[in-house]
C-alpha positions as MATLAB code, in Angstrom:
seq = 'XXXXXXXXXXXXXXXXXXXXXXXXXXXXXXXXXXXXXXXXXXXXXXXXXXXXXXXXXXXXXXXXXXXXXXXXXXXXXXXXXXXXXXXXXXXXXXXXXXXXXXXXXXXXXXXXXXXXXXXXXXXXXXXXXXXXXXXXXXXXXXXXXXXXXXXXXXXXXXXXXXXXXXXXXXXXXXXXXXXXXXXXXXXXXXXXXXXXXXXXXXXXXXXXXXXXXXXXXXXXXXXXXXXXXXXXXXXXXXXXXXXXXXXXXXXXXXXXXXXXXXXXXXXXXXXXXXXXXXXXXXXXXXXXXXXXXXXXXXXXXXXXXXXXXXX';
ca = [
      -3.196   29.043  -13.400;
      -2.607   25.879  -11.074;
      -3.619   28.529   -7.975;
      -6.353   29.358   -9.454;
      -8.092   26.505  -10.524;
      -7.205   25.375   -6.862;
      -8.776   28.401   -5.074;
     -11.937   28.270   -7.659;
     -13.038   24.465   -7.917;
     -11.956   21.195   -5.844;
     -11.583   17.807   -6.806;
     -13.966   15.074   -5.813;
     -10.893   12.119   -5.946;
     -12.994    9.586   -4.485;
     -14.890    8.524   -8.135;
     -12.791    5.251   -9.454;
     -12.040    4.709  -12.926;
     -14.277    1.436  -14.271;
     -13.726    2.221  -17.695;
     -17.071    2.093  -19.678;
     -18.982    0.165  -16.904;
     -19.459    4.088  -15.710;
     -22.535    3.933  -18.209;
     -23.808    1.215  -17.119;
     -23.583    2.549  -13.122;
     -24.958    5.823  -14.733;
     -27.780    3.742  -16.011;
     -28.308    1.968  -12.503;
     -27.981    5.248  -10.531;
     -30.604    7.339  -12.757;
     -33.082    4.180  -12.629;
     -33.007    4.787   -9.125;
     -32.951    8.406   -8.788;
     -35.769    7.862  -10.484;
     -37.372    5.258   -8.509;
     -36.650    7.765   -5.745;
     -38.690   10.561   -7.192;
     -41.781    8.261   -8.128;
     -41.807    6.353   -4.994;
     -41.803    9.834   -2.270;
     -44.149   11.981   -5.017;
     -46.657    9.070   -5.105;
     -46.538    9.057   -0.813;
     -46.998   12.871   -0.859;
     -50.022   13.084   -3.420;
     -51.682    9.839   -1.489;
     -51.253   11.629    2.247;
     -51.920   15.220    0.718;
     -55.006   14.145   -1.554;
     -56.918   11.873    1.526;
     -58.577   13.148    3.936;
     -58.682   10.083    6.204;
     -54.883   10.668    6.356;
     -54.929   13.900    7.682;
     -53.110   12.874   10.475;
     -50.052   13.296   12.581;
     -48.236   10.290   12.037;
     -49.198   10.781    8.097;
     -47.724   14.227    7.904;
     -45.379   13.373    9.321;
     -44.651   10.680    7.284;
     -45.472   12.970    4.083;
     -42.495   15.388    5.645;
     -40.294   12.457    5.395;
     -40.696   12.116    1.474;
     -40.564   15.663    0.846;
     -36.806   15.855    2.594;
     -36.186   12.668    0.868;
     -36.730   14.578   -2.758;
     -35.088   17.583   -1.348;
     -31.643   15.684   -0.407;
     -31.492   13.551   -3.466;
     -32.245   16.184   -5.633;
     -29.227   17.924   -3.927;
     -26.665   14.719   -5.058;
     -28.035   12.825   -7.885;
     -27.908   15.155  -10.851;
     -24.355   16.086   -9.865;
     -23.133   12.672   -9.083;
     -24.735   11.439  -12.033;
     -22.654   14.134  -14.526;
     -19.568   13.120  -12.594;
     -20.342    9.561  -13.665;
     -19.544    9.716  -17.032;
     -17.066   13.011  -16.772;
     -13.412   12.201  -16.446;
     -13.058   15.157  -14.866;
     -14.599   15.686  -11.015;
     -14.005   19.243  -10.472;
     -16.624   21.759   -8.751;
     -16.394   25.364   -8.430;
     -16.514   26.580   -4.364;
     -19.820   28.016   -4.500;
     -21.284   25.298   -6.098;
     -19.651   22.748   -3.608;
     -20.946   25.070   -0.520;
     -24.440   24.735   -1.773;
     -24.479   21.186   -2.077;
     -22.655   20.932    1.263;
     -26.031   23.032    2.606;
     -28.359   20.948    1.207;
     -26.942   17.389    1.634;
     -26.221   18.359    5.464;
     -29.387   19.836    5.748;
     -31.285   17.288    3.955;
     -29.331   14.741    6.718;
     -30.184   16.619    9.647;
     -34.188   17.496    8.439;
     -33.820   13.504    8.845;
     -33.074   13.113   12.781;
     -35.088   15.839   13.769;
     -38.083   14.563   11.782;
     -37.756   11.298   13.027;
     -37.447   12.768   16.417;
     -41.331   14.822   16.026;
     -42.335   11.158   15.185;
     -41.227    9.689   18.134;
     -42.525   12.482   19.486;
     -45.927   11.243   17.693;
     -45.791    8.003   18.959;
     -45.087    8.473   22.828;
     -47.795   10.764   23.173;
     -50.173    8.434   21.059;
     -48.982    5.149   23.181;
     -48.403    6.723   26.491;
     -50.959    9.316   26.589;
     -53.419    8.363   24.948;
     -56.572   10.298   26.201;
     -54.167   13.554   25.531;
     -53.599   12.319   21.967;
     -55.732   15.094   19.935;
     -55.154   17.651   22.474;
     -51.210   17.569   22.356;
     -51.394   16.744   18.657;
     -53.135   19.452   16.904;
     -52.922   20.551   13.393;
     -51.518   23.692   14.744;
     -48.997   21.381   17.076;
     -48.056   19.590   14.051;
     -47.171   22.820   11.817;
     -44.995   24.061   14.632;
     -42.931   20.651   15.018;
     -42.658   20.921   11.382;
     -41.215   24.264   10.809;
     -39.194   23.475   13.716;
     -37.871   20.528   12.511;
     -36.033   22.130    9.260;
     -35.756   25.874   10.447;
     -33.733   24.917   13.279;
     -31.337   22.900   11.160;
     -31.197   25.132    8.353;
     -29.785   28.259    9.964;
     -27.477   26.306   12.136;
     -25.797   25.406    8.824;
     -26.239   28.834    7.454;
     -23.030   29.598   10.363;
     -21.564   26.266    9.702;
     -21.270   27.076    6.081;
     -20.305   31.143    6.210;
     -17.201   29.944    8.617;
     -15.727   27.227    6.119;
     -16.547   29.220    3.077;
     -14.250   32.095    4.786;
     -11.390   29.950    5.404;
      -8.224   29.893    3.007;
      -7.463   26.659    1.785;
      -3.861   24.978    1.080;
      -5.578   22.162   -0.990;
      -8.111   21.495   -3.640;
      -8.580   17.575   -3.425;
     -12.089   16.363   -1.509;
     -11.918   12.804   -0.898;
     -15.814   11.916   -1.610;
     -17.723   11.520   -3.994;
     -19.436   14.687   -3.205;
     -18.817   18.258   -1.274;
     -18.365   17.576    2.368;
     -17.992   20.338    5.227;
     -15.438   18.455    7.296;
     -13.235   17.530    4.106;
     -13.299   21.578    3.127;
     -12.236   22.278    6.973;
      -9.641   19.710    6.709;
      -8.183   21.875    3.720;
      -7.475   24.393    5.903;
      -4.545   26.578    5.696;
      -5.183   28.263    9.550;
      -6.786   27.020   12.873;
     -10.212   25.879   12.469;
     -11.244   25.732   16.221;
     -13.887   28.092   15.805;
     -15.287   25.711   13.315;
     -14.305   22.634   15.274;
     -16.352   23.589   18.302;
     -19.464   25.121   16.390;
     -19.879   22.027   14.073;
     -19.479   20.001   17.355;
     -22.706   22.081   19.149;
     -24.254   21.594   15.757;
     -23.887   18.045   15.641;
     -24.985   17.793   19.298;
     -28.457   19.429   18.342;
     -29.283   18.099   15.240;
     -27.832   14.649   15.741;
     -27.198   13.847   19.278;
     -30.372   14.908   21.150;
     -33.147   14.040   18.637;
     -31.265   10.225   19.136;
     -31.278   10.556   22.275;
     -34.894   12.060   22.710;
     -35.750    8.825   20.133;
     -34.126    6.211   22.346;
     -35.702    8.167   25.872;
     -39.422    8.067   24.301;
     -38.831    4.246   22.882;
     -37.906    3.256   26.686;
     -41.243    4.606   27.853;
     -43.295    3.095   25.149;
     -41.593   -0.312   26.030;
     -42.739    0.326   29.584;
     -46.057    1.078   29.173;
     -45.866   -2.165   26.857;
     -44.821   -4.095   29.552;
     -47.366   -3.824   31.394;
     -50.161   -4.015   28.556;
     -51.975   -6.892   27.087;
     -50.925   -8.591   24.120;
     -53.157   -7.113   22.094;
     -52.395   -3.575   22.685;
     -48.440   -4.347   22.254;
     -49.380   -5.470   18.613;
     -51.137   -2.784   17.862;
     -48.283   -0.551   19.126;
     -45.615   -2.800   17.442;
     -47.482   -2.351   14.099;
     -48.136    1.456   14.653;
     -43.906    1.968   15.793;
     -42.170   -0.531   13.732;
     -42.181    1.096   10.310;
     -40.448    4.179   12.418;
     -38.156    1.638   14.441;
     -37.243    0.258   10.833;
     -36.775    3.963    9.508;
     -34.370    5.239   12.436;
     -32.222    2.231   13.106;
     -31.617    2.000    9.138;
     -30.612    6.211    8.790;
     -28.489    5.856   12.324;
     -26.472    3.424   10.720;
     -26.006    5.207    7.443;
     -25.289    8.208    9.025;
     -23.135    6.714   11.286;
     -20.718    4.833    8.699;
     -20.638    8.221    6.706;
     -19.101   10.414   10.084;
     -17.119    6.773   10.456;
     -15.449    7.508    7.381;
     -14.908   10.792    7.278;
     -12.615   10.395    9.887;
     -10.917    7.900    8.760;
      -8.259    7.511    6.237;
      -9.550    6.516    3.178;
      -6.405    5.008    1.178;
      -6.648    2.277    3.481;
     -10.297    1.305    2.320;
     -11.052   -0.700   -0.675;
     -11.686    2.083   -2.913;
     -15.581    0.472   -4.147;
     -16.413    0.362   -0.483;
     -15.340    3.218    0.637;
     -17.777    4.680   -2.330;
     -20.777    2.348   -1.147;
     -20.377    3.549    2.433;
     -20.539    7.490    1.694;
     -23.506    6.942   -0.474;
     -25.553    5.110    2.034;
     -26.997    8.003    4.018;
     -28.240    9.683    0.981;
     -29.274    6.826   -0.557;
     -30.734    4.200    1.098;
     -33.069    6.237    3.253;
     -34.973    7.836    0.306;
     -35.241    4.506   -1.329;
     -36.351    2.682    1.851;
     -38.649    5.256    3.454;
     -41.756    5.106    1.217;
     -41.444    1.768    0.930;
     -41.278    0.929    4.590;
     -44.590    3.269    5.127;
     -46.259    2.675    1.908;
     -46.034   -1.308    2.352;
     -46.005   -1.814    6.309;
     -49.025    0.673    6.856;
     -52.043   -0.596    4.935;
     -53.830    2.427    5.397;
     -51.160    3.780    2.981;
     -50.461    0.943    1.073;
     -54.528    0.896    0.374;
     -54.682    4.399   -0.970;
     -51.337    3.842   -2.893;
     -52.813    0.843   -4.813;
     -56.021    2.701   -5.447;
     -53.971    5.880   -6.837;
     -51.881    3.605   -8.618;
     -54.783    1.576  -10.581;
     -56.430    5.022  -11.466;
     -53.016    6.131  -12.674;
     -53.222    3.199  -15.211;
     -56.318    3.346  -16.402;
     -56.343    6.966  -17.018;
     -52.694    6.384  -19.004;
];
């Protein structure tokens, strides 16, 4: 019976006992799954319903939120059962489809950000080529790109862990993890060593690289501009600045600490650090955009007043 349960479910053993303070972090975690959900729906219906938004850098924006819902959507309802459960257990299939969707939600992320720095160097550097580059056909394309690209990659990444047999059942997370399943391994896992490592490289490594490359030329052109046109570019790149440096750093304490061994981490940290990337973006984001951009923030209050007097 032990093999069984141990080649059918695995056990999230990150989750630390607080005794009934779990309801109260259940309480804290729905309020914000919540907040989550408002927030990005209330961005999408503002870009989607105005015209005058109809934009790029909106869309764009608008893409953002969407992913956000998609990715939380994939961990809170989960994570929120496991809350008050004193059992963590989840069956293999269901622990490969999270896996999908949290690592495809993460990697929708970079590459969207990357379109958006895309967005912005054309805007800032080439100006006069703005609405020719950026059409509404141009912007459909960078979209689909942007999550079809990442979502079969995964597809692979996901068939070749799913196939592997596994010596253990214990996932140190608080949810399903590809590189914790791997690590499970009973056989060699080079195969999936060295295609994770090409995924990562695509997904992760060149949109952050393509981000820094087009931020270098925008600060050039800067340089040499007035100081009136480097505020209006510092107003129109800063909410994306804010958005990239904050998901580079969650995602990069999350890969930090998968490879690193967790019994020597304060156990509450070590929670607090795996959350971040699917956390704090999706709370941040449409606040970021919907208060730094007042062409947003405008629309948002105006849908937001109507939503209260009609209620």
């Amino acid at each position: 019976m032990e093999n069984t349960t141990a080649s059918m479910y695995f056990n999230l053993t990150m989750f630390v006992d607080i005794g009934h303070y779990r309801y109260l972090a259940f309480v804290f975690c729905f309020l914000l799954y919540s907040f989550i959900i408002y927030a990005n729906v209330v961005i999408i219906v503002v870009i989607s319903g105005e015209r005058s938004l109809h934009e790029p850098m909106y869309m764009f924006i608008a893409l953002l939120s969407v992913n956000s819902l998609y990715g939380s959507t994939g961990f809170f309802p989960r994570f929120l059962a496991d809350l008050v459960s004193d059992r963590h257990l989840i069956s293999r299939p269901a622990c490969f489809i999270q896996i999908y969707i949290i690592y495809t939600y993460a990697s929708n992320e970079m590459t969207i950000l990357g379109i958006m720095a895309y967005d912005r160097y054309v805007a800032v550097c080439k100006p006069l080529h703005y609405h020719r580059k950026m059409t509404s056909k141009t912007v459909m394309k960078l979209a689909v790109l942007a999550w079809i690209c990442p979502a079969f990659g995964l597809l692979v990444c996901i068939y070749l862990s799913s196939r592997l047999p596994l010596c253990g059942d214990k996932i140190q997370k608080v949810f399903c993890a590809n590189w914790n399943v791997v690590k499970l391994s009973c056989v060699n896992t080079d195969a999936n060593n060295v295609f994770g490592f090409l995924l990562t490289i695509t997904t992760v490594f060149l949109p952050l690289c393509f981000v820094l490359f087009t931020y270098m030329q925008i600060v050039a052109v800067c340089a040499k501009s007035s100081a009136e046109f480097k505020g209006k570019v510092l107003h129109s790149c800063l909410p994306h600045m804010v958005s990239f440096v904050i998901y580079s750093i969650a995602g990069f304490c999350d890969i930090a600490l998968s490879r690193y061994d967790i019994e020597e981490i304060n156990p509450f940290a070590a929670v607090v650090l795996s959350l971040e990337f699917v956390v704090i973006p999706p709370v941040l984001n449409p606040l970021i955009y919907g208060l730094k951009l007042p062409e947003i923030r405008r629309y948002i209050l105006q849908f937001l007043s109507l939503h209260k007097i009609s209620s």
